mmCIF file of C-alpha atoms in Angstrom:
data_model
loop_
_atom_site.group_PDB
_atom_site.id
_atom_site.type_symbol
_atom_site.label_atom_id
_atom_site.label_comp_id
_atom_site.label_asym_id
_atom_site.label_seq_id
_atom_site.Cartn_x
_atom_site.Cartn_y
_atom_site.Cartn_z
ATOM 1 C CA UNK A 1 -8.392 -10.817 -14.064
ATOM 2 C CA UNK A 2 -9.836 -12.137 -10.996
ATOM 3 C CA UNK A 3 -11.174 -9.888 -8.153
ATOM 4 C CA UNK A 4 -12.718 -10.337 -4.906
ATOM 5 C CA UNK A 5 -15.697 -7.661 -4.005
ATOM 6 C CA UNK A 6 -19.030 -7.021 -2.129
ATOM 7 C CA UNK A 7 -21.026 -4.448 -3.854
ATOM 8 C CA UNK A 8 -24.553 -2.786 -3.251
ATOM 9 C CA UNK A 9 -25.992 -4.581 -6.147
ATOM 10 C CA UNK A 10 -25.474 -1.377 -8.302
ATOM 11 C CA UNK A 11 -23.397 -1.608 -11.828
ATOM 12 C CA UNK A 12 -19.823 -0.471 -11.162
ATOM 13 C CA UNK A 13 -16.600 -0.256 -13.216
ATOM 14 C CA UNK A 14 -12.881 -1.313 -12.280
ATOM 15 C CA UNK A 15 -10.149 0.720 -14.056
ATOM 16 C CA UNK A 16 -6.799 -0.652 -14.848
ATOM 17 C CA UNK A 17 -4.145 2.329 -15.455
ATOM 18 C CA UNK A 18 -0.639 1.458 -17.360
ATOM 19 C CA UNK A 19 2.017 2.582 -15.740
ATOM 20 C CA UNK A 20 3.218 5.529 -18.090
ATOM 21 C CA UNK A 21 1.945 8.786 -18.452
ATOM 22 C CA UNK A 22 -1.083 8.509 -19.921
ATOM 23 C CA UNK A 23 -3.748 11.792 -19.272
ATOM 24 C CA UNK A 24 -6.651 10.621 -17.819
ATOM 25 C CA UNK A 25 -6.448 7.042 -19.425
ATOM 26 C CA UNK A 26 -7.289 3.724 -18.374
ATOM 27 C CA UNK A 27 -8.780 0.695 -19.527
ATOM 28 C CA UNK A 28 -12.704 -0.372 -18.063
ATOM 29 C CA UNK A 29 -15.013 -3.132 -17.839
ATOM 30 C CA UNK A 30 -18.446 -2.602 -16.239
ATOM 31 C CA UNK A 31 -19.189 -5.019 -13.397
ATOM 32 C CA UNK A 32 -22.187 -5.858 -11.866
ATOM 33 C CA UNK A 33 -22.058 -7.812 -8.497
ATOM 34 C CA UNK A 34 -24.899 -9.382 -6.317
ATOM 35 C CA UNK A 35 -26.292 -7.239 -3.460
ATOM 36 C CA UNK A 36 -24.278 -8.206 -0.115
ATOM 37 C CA UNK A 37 -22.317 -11.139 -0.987
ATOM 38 C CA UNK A 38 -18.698 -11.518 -1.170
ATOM 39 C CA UNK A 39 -18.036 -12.800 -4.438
ATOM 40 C CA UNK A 40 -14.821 -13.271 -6.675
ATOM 41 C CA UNK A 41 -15.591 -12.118 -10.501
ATOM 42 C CA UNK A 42 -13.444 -13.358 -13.267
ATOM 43 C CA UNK A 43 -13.451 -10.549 -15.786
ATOM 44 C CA UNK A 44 -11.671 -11.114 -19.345
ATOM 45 C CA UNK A 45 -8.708 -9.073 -20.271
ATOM 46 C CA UNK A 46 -10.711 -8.612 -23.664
ATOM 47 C CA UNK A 47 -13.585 -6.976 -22.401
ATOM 48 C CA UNK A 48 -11.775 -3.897 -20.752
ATOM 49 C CA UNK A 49 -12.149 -0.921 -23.056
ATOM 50 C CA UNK A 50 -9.519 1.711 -23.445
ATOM 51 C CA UNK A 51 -10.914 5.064 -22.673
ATOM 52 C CA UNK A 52 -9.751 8.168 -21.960
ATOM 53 C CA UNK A 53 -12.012 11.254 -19.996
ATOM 54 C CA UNK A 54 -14.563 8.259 -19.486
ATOM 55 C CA UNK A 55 -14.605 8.106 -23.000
ATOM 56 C CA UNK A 56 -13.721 5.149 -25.994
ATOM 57 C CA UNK A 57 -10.946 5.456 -27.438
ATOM 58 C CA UNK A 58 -10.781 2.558 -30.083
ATOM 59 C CA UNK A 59 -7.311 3.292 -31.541
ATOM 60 C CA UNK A 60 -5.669 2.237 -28.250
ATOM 61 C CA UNK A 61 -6.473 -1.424 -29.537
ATOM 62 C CA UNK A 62 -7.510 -3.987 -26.512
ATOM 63 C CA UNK A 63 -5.325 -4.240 -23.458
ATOM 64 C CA UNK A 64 -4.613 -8.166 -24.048
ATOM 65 C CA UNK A 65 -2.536 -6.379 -27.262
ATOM 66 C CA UNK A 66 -0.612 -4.088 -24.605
ATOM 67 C CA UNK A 67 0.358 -7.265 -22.151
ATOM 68 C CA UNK A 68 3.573 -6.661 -22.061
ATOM 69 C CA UNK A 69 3.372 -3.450 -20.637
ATOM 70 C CA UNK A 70 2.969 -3.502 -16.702
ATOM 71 C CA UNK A 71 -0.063 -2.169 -14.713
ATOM 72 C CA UNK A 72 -0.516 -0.520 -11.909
#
């Protein structure tokens, strides 16, 4: 996935949500981004977590093993 952002220099993390009802789950990958630059950031389908209540949940498997299913 490929994103374009500015950021405050602070470490932030981008959500992806499937799109079926789910309760408070998404997949996340922690970004950190220079201080006042617009930069794009490549980030791995691999390295986004599934979690759910901001917390792992390691059953769900790795979202490159859920690629069929669409996002929103």
């Amino acid at each position: 996935m490929v994103v374009k952002v500015r950021s405050d220099g602070l470490e932030y993390l981008l959500n992806l949500y499937l799109d079926r009802p789910l309760i408070a789950f998404s997949y996340r990958a922690t970004v950190l981004i220079k201080r006042d630059e617009w930069i794009e950031v490549k980030i791995p389908l691999d390295t986004f977590e599934a979690t759910s209540f901001g917390r792992p949940m390691k059953e769900q498997g790795l979202l490159v093993q859920r690629r069929s299913t669409p996002l929103a």
